[in-house]
Amino acid sequence: MAEILDAAPAHYAPLISPRADADRIAELLAADAPLCAAMELVGPLCGVLLSRSAGGTASGMVKIIDEVDEGNFFAEDPAIALLGAYGTALVAVIARMDGSGRLTP
């Protein structure tokens, strides 16, 4: 996912910055810390909610901007739930933007 975010058009940069660089993500993954890597990939500017049910399913929710609904995603692994929610939130926001990166009604 980091490579996809790195290749995003410049007018999407405010949605995906700041965040950890690829070297930091690789360090966290090498240290067997995938949830920390996911949190640092999402970055500090998004609202994040992550929970796990008694049955073990994780639920991730990420809010990028107030004007667009948050992204939700369920998975067995909390890191996957968080990244899925982030991807869903990015798609929701980008779908509401025009070609120059401005939010449309």
PDB file of N, CA, C and O in Angstrom, residues 13-74:
ATOM      1  N   ALA A  13      -1.978  14.568  -2.030  1.00  0.00           N
ATOM      2  CA  ALA A  13      -0.994  14.567  -0.945  1.00  0.00           C
ATOM      3  C   ALA A  13      -1.571  14.998   0.402  1.00  0.00           C
ATOM      4  O   ALA A  13      -1.232  14.398   1.427  1.00  0.00           O
ATOM      5  N   PRO A  14      -2.434  16.011   0.476  1.00  0.00           N
ATOM      6  CA  PRO A  14      -2.966  16.376   1.800  1.00  0.00           C
ATOM      7  C   PRO A  14      -3.758  15.257   2.480  1.00  0.00           C
ATOM      8  O   PRO A  14      -3.877  15.240   3.702  1.00  0.00           O
ATOM      9  N   LEU A  15      -4.277  14.323   1.697  1.00  0.00           N
ATOM     10  CA  LEU A  15      -5.022  13.207   2.276  1.00  0.00           C
ATOM     11  C   LEU A  15      -4.120  12.129   2.839  1.00  0.00           C
ATOM     12  O   LEU A  15      -4.514  11.378   3.730  1.00  0.00           O
ATOM     13  N   ILE A  16      -2.910  12.017   2.323  1.00  0.00           N
ATOM     14  CA  ILE A  16      -2.060  10.878   2.669  1.00  0.00           C
ATOM     15  C   ILE A  16      -0.745  11.278   3.338  1.00  0.00           C
ATOM     16  O   ILE A  16       0.142  10.462   3.491  1.00  0.00           O
ATOM     17  N   SER A  17      -0.633  12.519   3.744  1.00  0.00           N
ATOM     18  CA  SER A  17       0.602  12.996   4.371  1.00  0.00           C
ATOM     19  C   SER A  17       0.263  13.676   5.684  1.00  0.00           C
ATOM     20  O   SER A  17      -0.807  14.256   5.816  1.00  0.00           O
ATOM     21  N   PRO A  18       1.105  13.674   6.637  1.00  0.00           N
ATOM     22  CA  PRO A  18       2.372  12.953   6.731  1.00  0.00           C
ATOM     23  C   PRO A  18       2.129  11.504   7.155  1.00  0.00           C
ATOM     24  O   PRO A  18       1.112  11.195   7.758  1.00  0.00           O
ATOM     25  N   ARG A  19       3.054  10.669   6.853  1.00  0.00           N
ATOM     26  CA  ARG A  19       2.992   9.267   7.256  1.00  0.00           C
ATOM     27  C   ARG A  19       4.401   8.711   7.255  1.00  0.00           C
ATOM     28  O   ARG A  19       5.332   9.355   6.776  1.00  0.00           O
ATOM     29  N   ALA A  20       4.551   7.515   7.784  1.00  0.00           N
ATOM     30  CA  ALA A  20       5.872   6.895   7.839  1.00  0.00           C
ATOM     31  C   ALA A  20       6.362   6.572   6.429  1.00  0.00           C
ATOM     32  O   ALA A  20       5.570   6.275   5.538  1.00  0.00           O
ATOM     33  N   ASP A  21       7.670   6.635   6.249  1.00  0.00           N
ATOM     34  CA  ASP A  21       8.232   6.278   4.947  1.00  0.00           C
ATOM     35  C   ASP A  21       8.386   4.761   4.833  1.00  0.00           C
ATOM     36  O   ASP A  21       8.181   4.018   5.792  1.00  0.00           O
ATOM     37  N   ALA A  22       8.736   4.304   3.651  1.00  0.00           N
ATOM     38  CA  ALA A  22       8.822   2.866   3.382  1.00  0.00           C
ATOM     39  C   ALA A  22       9.844   2.163   4.267  1.00  0.00           C
ATOM     40  O   ALA A  22       9.625   1.020   4.682  1.00  0.00           O
ATOM     41  N   ASP A  23      10.962   2.829   4.590  1.00  0.00           N
ATOM     42  CA  ASP A  23      11.973   2.217   5.455  1.00  0.00           C
ATOM     43  C   ASP A  23      11.425   1.962   6.859  1.00  0.00           C
ATOM     44  O   ASP A  23      11.661   0.913   7.446  1.00  0.00           O
ATOM     45  N   ARG A  24      10.683   2.926   7.398  1.00  0.00           N
ATOM     46  CA  ARG A  24      10.091   2.758   8.733  1.00  0.00           C
ATOM     47  C   ARG A  24       9.061   1.630   8.731  1.00  0.00           C
ATOM     48  O   ARG A  24       9.022   0.821   9.655  1.00  0.00           O
ATOM     49  N   ILE A  25       8.239   1.561   7.692  1.00  0.00           N
ATOM     50  CA  ILE A  25       7.249   0.486   7.588  1.00  0.00           C
ATOM     51  C   ILE A  25       7.965  -0.861   7.529  1.00  0.00           C
ATOM     52  O   ILE A  25       7.571  -1.817   8.222  1.00  0.00           O
ATOM     53  N   ALA A  26       9.030  -0.956   6.747  1.00  0.00           N
ATOM     54  CA  ALA A  26       9.799  -2.202   6.641  1.00  0.00           C
ATOM     55  C   ALA A  26      10.403  -2.597   7.986  1.00  0.00           C
ATOM     56  O   ALA A  26      10.408  -3.786   8.349  1.00  0.00           O
ATOM     57  N   GLU A  27      10.908  -1.627   8.743  1.00  0.00           N
ATOM     58  CA  GLU A  27      11.461  -1.906  10.076  1.00  0.00           C
ATOM     59  C   GLU A  27      10.395  -2.503  10.991  1.00  0.00           C
ATOM     60  O   GLU A  27      10.656  -3.469  11.715  1.00  0.00           O
ATOM     61  N   LEU A  28       9.219  -1.913  10.981  1.00  0.00           N
ATOM     62  CA  LEU A  28       8.141  -2.406  11.839  1.00  0.00           C
ATOM     63  C   LEU A  28       7.690  -3.805  11.435  1.00  0.00           C
ATOM     64  O   LEU A  28       7.439  -4.657  12.294  1.00  0.00           O
ATOM     65  N   LEU A  29       7.606  -4.045  10.141  1.00  0.00           N
ATOM     66  CA  LEU A  29       7.214  -5.380   9.684  1.00  0.00           C
ATOM     67  C   LEU A  29       8.281  -6.409  10.038  1.00  0.00           C
ATOM     68  O   LEU A  29       7.955  -7.533  10.438  1.00  0.00           O
ATOM     69  N   ALA A  30       9.563  -6.037   9.923  1.00  0.00           N
ATOM     70  CA  ALA A  30      10.654  -6.943  10.292  1.00  0.00           C
ATOM     71  C   ALA A  30      10.643  -7.254  11.787  1.00  0.00           C
ATOM     72  O   ALA A  30      11.062  -8.334  12.208  1.00  0.00           O
ATOM     73  N   ALA A  31      10.130  -6.312  12.589  1.00  0.00           N
ATOM     74  CA  ALA A  31      10.048  -6.510  14.040  1.00  0.00           C
ATOM     75  C   ALA A  31       8.744  -7.208  14.447  1.00  0.00           C
ATOM     76  O   ALA A  31       8.428  -7.277  15.626  1.00  0.00           O
ATOM     77  N   ASP A  32       8.014  -7.722  13.466  1.00  0.00           N
ATOM     78  CA  ASP A  32       6.739  -8.403  13.682  1.00  0.00           C
ATOM     79  C   ASP A  32       5.728  -7.493  14.395  1.00  0.00           C
ATOM     80  O   ASP A  32       5.071  -7.886  15.354  1.00  0.00           O
ATOM     81  N   ALA A  33       5.639  -6.266  13.895  1.00  0.00           N
ATOM     82  CA  ALA A  33       4.708  -5.273  14.446  1.00  0.00           C
ATOM     83  C   ALA A  33       3.790  -4.749  13.336  1.00  0.00           C
ATOM     84  O   ALA A  33       3.804  -3.549  13.023  1.00  0.00           O
ATOM     85  N   PRO A  34       2.976  -5.626  12.734  1.00  0.00           N
ATOM     86  CA  PRO A  34       2.158  -5.185  11.602  1.00  0.00           C
ATOM     87  C   PRO A  34       1.102  -4.141  11.972  1.00  0.00           C
ATOM     88  O   PRO A  34       0.794  -3.263  11.168  1.00  0.00           O
ATOM     89  N   LEU A  35       0.560  -4.198  13.169  1.00  0.00           N
ATOM     90  CA  LEU A  35      -0.434  -3.208  13.561  1.00  0.00           C
ATOM     91  C   LEU A  35       0.214  -1.825  13.712  1.00  0.00           C
ATOM     92  O   LEU A  35      -0.354  -0.822  13.284  1.00  0.00           O
ATOM     93  N   CYS A  36       1.401  -1.780  14.290  1.00  0.00           N
ATOM     94  CA  CYS A  36       2.125  -0.501  14.387  1.00  0.00           C
ATOM     95  C   CYS A  36       2.454   0.031  12.996  1.00  0.00           C
ATOM     96  O   CYS A  36       2.329   1.235  12.736  1.00  0.00           O
ATOM     97  N   ALA A  37       2.841  -0.865  12.081  1.00  0.00           N
ATOM     98  CA  ALA A  37       3.126  -0.447  10.705  1.00  0.00           C
ATOM     99  C   ALA A  37       1.868   0.120  10.054  1.00  0.00           C
ATOM    100  O   ALA A  37       1.924   1.158   9.377  1.00  0.00           O
ATOM    101  N   ALA A  38       0.731  -0.527  10.277  1.00  0.00           N
ATOM    102  CA  ALA A  38      -0.528  -0.032   9.703  1.00  0.00           C
ATOM    103  C   ALA A  38      -0.882   1.340  10.269  1.00  0.00           C
ATOM    104  O   ALA A  38      -1.288   2.237   9.531  1.00  0.00           O
ATOM    105  N   MET A  39      -0.714   1.518  11.572  1.00  0.00           N
ATOM    106  CA  MET A  39      -1.011   2.813  12.198  1.00  0.00           C
ATOM    107  C   MET A  39      -0.119   3.911  11.623  1.00  0.00           C
ATOM    108  O   MET A  39      -0.590   5.018  11.353  1.00  0.00           O
ATOM    109  N   GLU A  40       1.159   3.616  11.446  1.00  0.00           N
ATOM    110  CA  GLU A  40       2.070   4.624  10.913  1.00  0.00           C
ATOM    111  C   GLU A  40       1.838   4.878   9.427  1.00  0.00           C
ATOM    112  O   GLU A  40       2.099   5.968   8.939  1.00  0.00           O
ATOM    113  N   LEU A  41       1.314   3.885   8.705  1.00  0.00           N
ATOM    114  CA  LEU A  41       0.978   4.093   7.302  1.00  0.00           C
ATOM    115  C   LEU A  41      -0.245   4.987   7.156  1.00  0.00           C
ATOM    116  O   LEU A  41      -0.296   5.853   6.287  1.00  0.00           O
ATOM    117  N   VAL A  42      -1.218   4.816   8.029  1.00  0.00           N
ATOM    118  CA  VAL A  42      -2.403   5.674   8.019  1.00  0.00           C
ATOM    119  C   VAL A  42      -2.018   7.101   8.388  1.00  0.00           C
ATOM    120  O   VAL A  42      -2.510   8.060   7.805  1.00  0.00           O
ATOM    121  N   GLY A  43      -1.122   7.257   9.322  1.00  0.00           N
ATOM    122  CA  GLY A  43      -0.640   8.583   9.704  1.00  0.00           C
ATOM    123  C   GLY A  43      -1.433   9.212  10.824  1.00  0.00           C
ATOM    124  O   GLY A  43      -2.500   8.742  11.203  1.00  0.00           O
ATOM    125  N   PRO A  44      -0.912  10.310  11.352  1.00  0.00           N
ATOM    126  CA  PRO A  44      -1.479  10.926  12.555  1.00  0.00           C
ATOM    127  C   PRO A  44      -2.666  11.860  12.324  1.00  0.00           C
ATOM    128  O   PRO A  44      -3.279  12.312  13.281  1.00  0.00           O
ATOM    129  N   LEU A  45      -3.016  12.158  11.080  1.00  0.00           N
ATOM    130  CA  LEU A  45      -4.068  13.140  10.830  1.00  0.00           C
ATOM    131  C   LEU A  45      -5.460  12.533  10.693  1.00  0.00           C
ATOM    132  O   LEU A  45      -6.445  13.260  10.664  1.00  0.00           O
ATOM    133  N   CYS A  46      -5.545  11.218  10.588  1.00  0.00           N
ATOM    134  CA  CYS A  46      -6.836  10.546  10.431  1.00  0.00           C
ATOM    135  C   CYS A  46      -7.393  10.127  11.785  1.00  0.00           C
ATOM    136  O   CYS A  46      -6.651   9.785  12.698  1.00  0.00           O
ATOM    137  N   GLY A  47      -8.722  10.130  11.865  1.00  0.00           N
ATOM    138  CA  GLY A  47      -9.373   9.539  13.025  1.00  0.00           C
ATOM    139  C   GLY A  47      -9.382   8.030  12.850  1.00  0.00           C
ATOM    140  O   GLY A  47      -9.665   7.528  11.765  1.00  0.00           O
ATOM    141  N   VAL A  48      -9.049   7.293  13.908  1.00  0.00           N
ATOM    142  CA  VAL A  48      -8.930   5.839  13.819  1.00  0.00           C
ATOM    143  C   VAL A  48      -9.669   5.196  14.980  1.00  0.00           C
ATOM    144  O   VAL A  48      -9.559   5.643  16.124  1.00  0.00           O
ATOM    145  N   LEU A  49     -10.426   4.148  14.671  1.00  0.00           N
ATOM    146  CA  LEU A  49     -11.067   3.327  15.686  1.00  0.00           C
ATOM    147  C   LEU A  49     -10.829   1.882  15.298  1.00  0.00           C
ATOM    148  O   LEU A  49     -11.120   1.487  14.159  1.00  0.00           O
ATOM    149  N   LEU A  50     -10.298   1.106  16.213  1.00  0.00           N
ATOM    150  CA  LEU A  50     -10.018  -0.298  15.951  1.00  0.00           C
ATOM    151  C   LEU A  50     -10.539  -1.096  17.125  1.00  0.00           C
ATOM    152  O   LEU A  50     -10.262  -0.770  18.278  1.00  0.00           O
ATOM    153  N   SER A  51     -11.327  -2.119  16.834  1.00  0.00           N
ATOM    154  CA  SER A  51     -11.852  -2.960  17.907  1.00  0.00           C
ATOM    155  C   SER A  51     -11.791  -4.421  17.490  1.00  0.00           C
ATOM    156  O   SER A  51     -11.615  -4.739  16.315  1.00  0.00           O
ATOM    157  N   ARG A  52     -11.944  -5.285  18.473  1.00  0.00           N
ATOM    158  CA  ARG A  52     -11.941  -6.726  18.212  1.00  0.00           C
ATOM    159  C   ARG A  52     -13.070  -7.350  19.000  1.00  0.00           C
ATOM    160  O   ARG A  52     -13.226  -7.092  20.189  1.00  0.00           O
ATOM    161  N   SER A  53     -13.868  -8.168  18.339  1.00  0.00           N
ATOM    162  CA  SER A  53     -14.986  -8.826  19.008  1.00  0.00           C
ATOM    163  C   SER A  53     -14.480  -9.996  19.849  1.00  0.00           C
ATOM    164  O   SER A  53     -13.339 -10.448  19.692  1.00  0.00           O
ATOM    165  N   ALA A  54     -15.339 -10.486  20.699  1.00  0.00           N
ATOM    166  CA  ALA A  54     -14.982 -11.645  21.523  1.00  0.00           C
ATOM    167  C   ALA A  54     -14.666 -12.859  20.646  1.00  0.00           C
ATOM    168  O   ALA A  54     -13.869 -13.710  21.029  1.00  0.00           O
ATOM    169  N   GLY A  55     -15.278 -12.913  19.468  1.00  0.00           N
ATOM    170  CA  GLY A  55     -15.032 -14.015  18.546  1.00  0.00           C
ATOM    171  C   GLY A  55     -13.742 -13.874  17.759  1.00  0.00           C
ATOM    172  O   GLY A  55     -13.348 -14.774  17.034  1.00  0.00           O
ATOM    173  N   GLY A  56     -13.082 -12.724  17.855  1.00  0.00           N
ATOM    174  CA  GLY A  56     -11.787 -12.520  17.217  1.00  0.00           C
ATOM    175  C   GLY A  56     -11.785 -11.661  15.975  1.00  0.00           C
ATOM    176  O   GLY A  56     -10.729 -11.293  15.485  1.00  0.00           O
ATOM    177  N   THR A  57     -12.948 -11.305  15.436  1.00  0.00           N
ATOM    178  CA  THR A  57     -12.977 -10.465  14.241  1.00  0.00           C
ATOM    179  C   THR A  57     -12.649  -9.021  14.603  1.00  0.00           C
ATOM    180  O   THR A  57     -13.164  -8.487  15.580  1.00  0.00           O
ATOM    181  N   ALA A  58     -11.787  -8.403  13.818  1.00  0.00           N
ATOM    182  CA  ALA A  58     -11.399  -7.010  14.055  1.00  0.00           C
ATOM    183  C   ALA A  58     -12.219  -6.096  13.159  1.00  0.00           C
ATOM    184  O   ALA A  58     -12.558  -6.443  12.030  1.00  0.00           O
ATOM    185  N   SER A  59     -12.509  -4.922  13.678  1.00  0.00           N
ATOM    186  CA  SER A  59     -13.223  -3.892  12.937  1.00  0.00           C
ATOM    187  C   SER A  59     -12.378  -2.630  12.934  1.00  0.00           C
ATOM    188  O   SER A  59     -11.965  -2.148  13.986  1.00  0.00           O
ATOM    189  N   GLY A  60     -12.126  -2.115  11.751  1.00  0.00           N
ATOM    190  CA  GLY A  60     -11.375  -0.868  11.625  1.00  0.00           C
ATOM    191  C   GLY A  60     -12.257   0.218  11.049  1.00  0.00           C
ATOM    192  O   GLY A  60     -13.117  -0.041  10.207  1.00  0.00           O
ATOM    193  N   MET A  61     -12.060   1.434  11.536  1.00  0.00           N
ATOM    194  CA  MET A  61     -12.770   2.590  10.996  1.00  0.00           C
ATOM    195  C   MET A  61     -11.767   3.737  10.905  1.00  0.00           C
ATOM    196  O   MET A  61     -11.018   3.994  11.852  1.00  0.00           O
ATOM    197  N   VAL A  62     -11.748   4.412   9.751  1.00  0.00           N
ATOM    198  CA  VAL A  62     -10.835   5.537   9.537  1.00  0.00           C
ATOM    199  C   VAL A  62     -11.631   6.699   8.960  1.00  0.00           C
ATOM    200  O   VAL A  62     -12.387   6.540   8.005  1.00  0.00           O
ATOM    201  N   LYS A  63     -11.450   7.860   9.557  1.00  0.00           N
ATOM    202  CA  LYS A  63     -12.091   9.099   9.099  1.00  0.00           C
ATOM    203  C   LYS A  63     -10.993  10.040   8.637  1.00  0.00           C
ATOM    204  O   LYS A  63     -10.094  10.384   9.397  1.00  0.00           O
ATOM    205  N   ILE A  64     -11.070  10.478   7.378  1.00  0.00           N
ATOM    206  CA  ILE A  64     -10.041  11.360   6.832  1.00  0.00           C
ATOM    207  C   ILE A  64     -10.464  12.820   6.946  1.00  0.00           C
ATOM    208  O   ILE A  64      -9.709  13.653   7.426  1.00  0.00           O
ATOM    209  N   ILE A  65     -11.673  13.128   6.485  1.00  0.00           N
ATOM    210  CA  ILE A  65     -12.202  14.486   6.590  1.00  0.00           C
ATOM    211  C   ILE A  65     -13.657  14.413   7.033  1.00  0.00           C
ATOM    212  O   ILE A  65     -14.353  13.440   6.750  1.00  0.00           O
ATOM    213  N   ASP A  66     -14.113  15.439   7.719  1.00  0.00           N
ATOM    214  CA  ASP A  66     -15.457  15.426   8.292  1.00  0.00           C
ATOM    215  C   ASP A  66     -16.565  15.384   7.248  1.00  0.00           C
ATOM    216  O   ASP A  66     -17.638  14.850   7.508  1.00  0.00           O
ATOM    217  N   GLU A  67     -16.331  15.944   6.069  1.00  0.00           N
ATOM    218  CA  GLU A  67     -17.389  16.060   5.070  1.00  0.00           C
ATOM    219  C   GLU A  67     -17.737  14.744   4.376  1.00  0.00           C
ATOM    220  O   GLU A  67     -18.726  14.662   3.657  1.00  0.00           O
ATOM    221  N   VAL A  68     -16.933  13.707   4.568  1.00  0.00           N
ATOM    222  CA  VAL A  68     -17.144  12.425   3.889  1.00  0.00           C
ATOM    223  C   VAL A  68     -17.190  11.314   4.938  1.00  0.00           C
ATOM    224  O   VAL A  68     -16.428  11.327   5.905  1.00  0.00           O
ATOM    225  N   ASP A  69     -18.091  10.346   4.721  1.00  0.00           N
ATOM    226  CA  ASP A  69     -18.220   9.233   5.664  1.00  0.00           C
ATOM    227  C   ASP A  69     -16.896   8.493   5.840  1.00  0.00           C
ATOM    228  O   ASP A  69     -16.070   8.440   4.934  1.00  0.00           O
ATOM    229  N   GLU A  70     -16.755   7.893   7.011  1.00  0.00           N
ATOM    230  CA  GLU A  70     -15.555   7.126   7.314  1.00  0.00           C
ATOM    231  C   GLU A  70     -15.538   5.821   6.524  1.00  0.00           C
ATOM    232  O   GLU A  70     -16.558   5.368   6.012  1.00  0.00           O
ATOM    233  N   GLY A  71     -14.355   5.226   6.460  1.00  0.00           N
ATOM    234  CA  GLY A  71     -14.207   3.904   5.861  1.00  0.00           C
ATOM    235  C   GLY A  71     -14.265   2.852   6.947  1.00  0.00           C
ATOM    236  O   GLY A  71     -13.702   3.034   8.029  1.00  0.00           O
ATOM    237  N   ASN A  72     -14.965   1.768   6.687  1.00  0.00           N
ATOM    238  CA  ASN A  72     -15.082   0.647   7.622  1.00  0.00           C
ATOM    239  C   ASN A  72     -14.605  -0.620   6.942  1.00  0.00           C
ATOM    240  O   ASN A  72     -14.819  -0.799   5.734  1.00  0.00           O
ATOM    241  N   PHE A  73     -14.003  -1.510   7.731  1.00  0.00           N
ATOM    242  CA  PHE A  73     -13.548  -2.777   7.169  1.00  0.00           C
ATOM    243  C   PHE A  73     -13.433  -3.795   8.296  1.00  0.00           C
ATOM    244  O   PHE A  73     -13.001  -3.460   9.401  1.00  0.00           O
ATOM    245  N   PHE A  74     -13.824  -5.037   8.024  1.00  0.00           N
ATOM    246  CA  PHE A  74     -13.737  -6.126   8.993  1.00  0.00           C
ATOM    247  C   PHE A  74     -12.773  -7.176   8.478  1.00  0.00           C
ATOM    248  O   PHE A  74     -12.766  -7.487   7.288  1.00  0.00           O
TER     249      PHE A  74
END
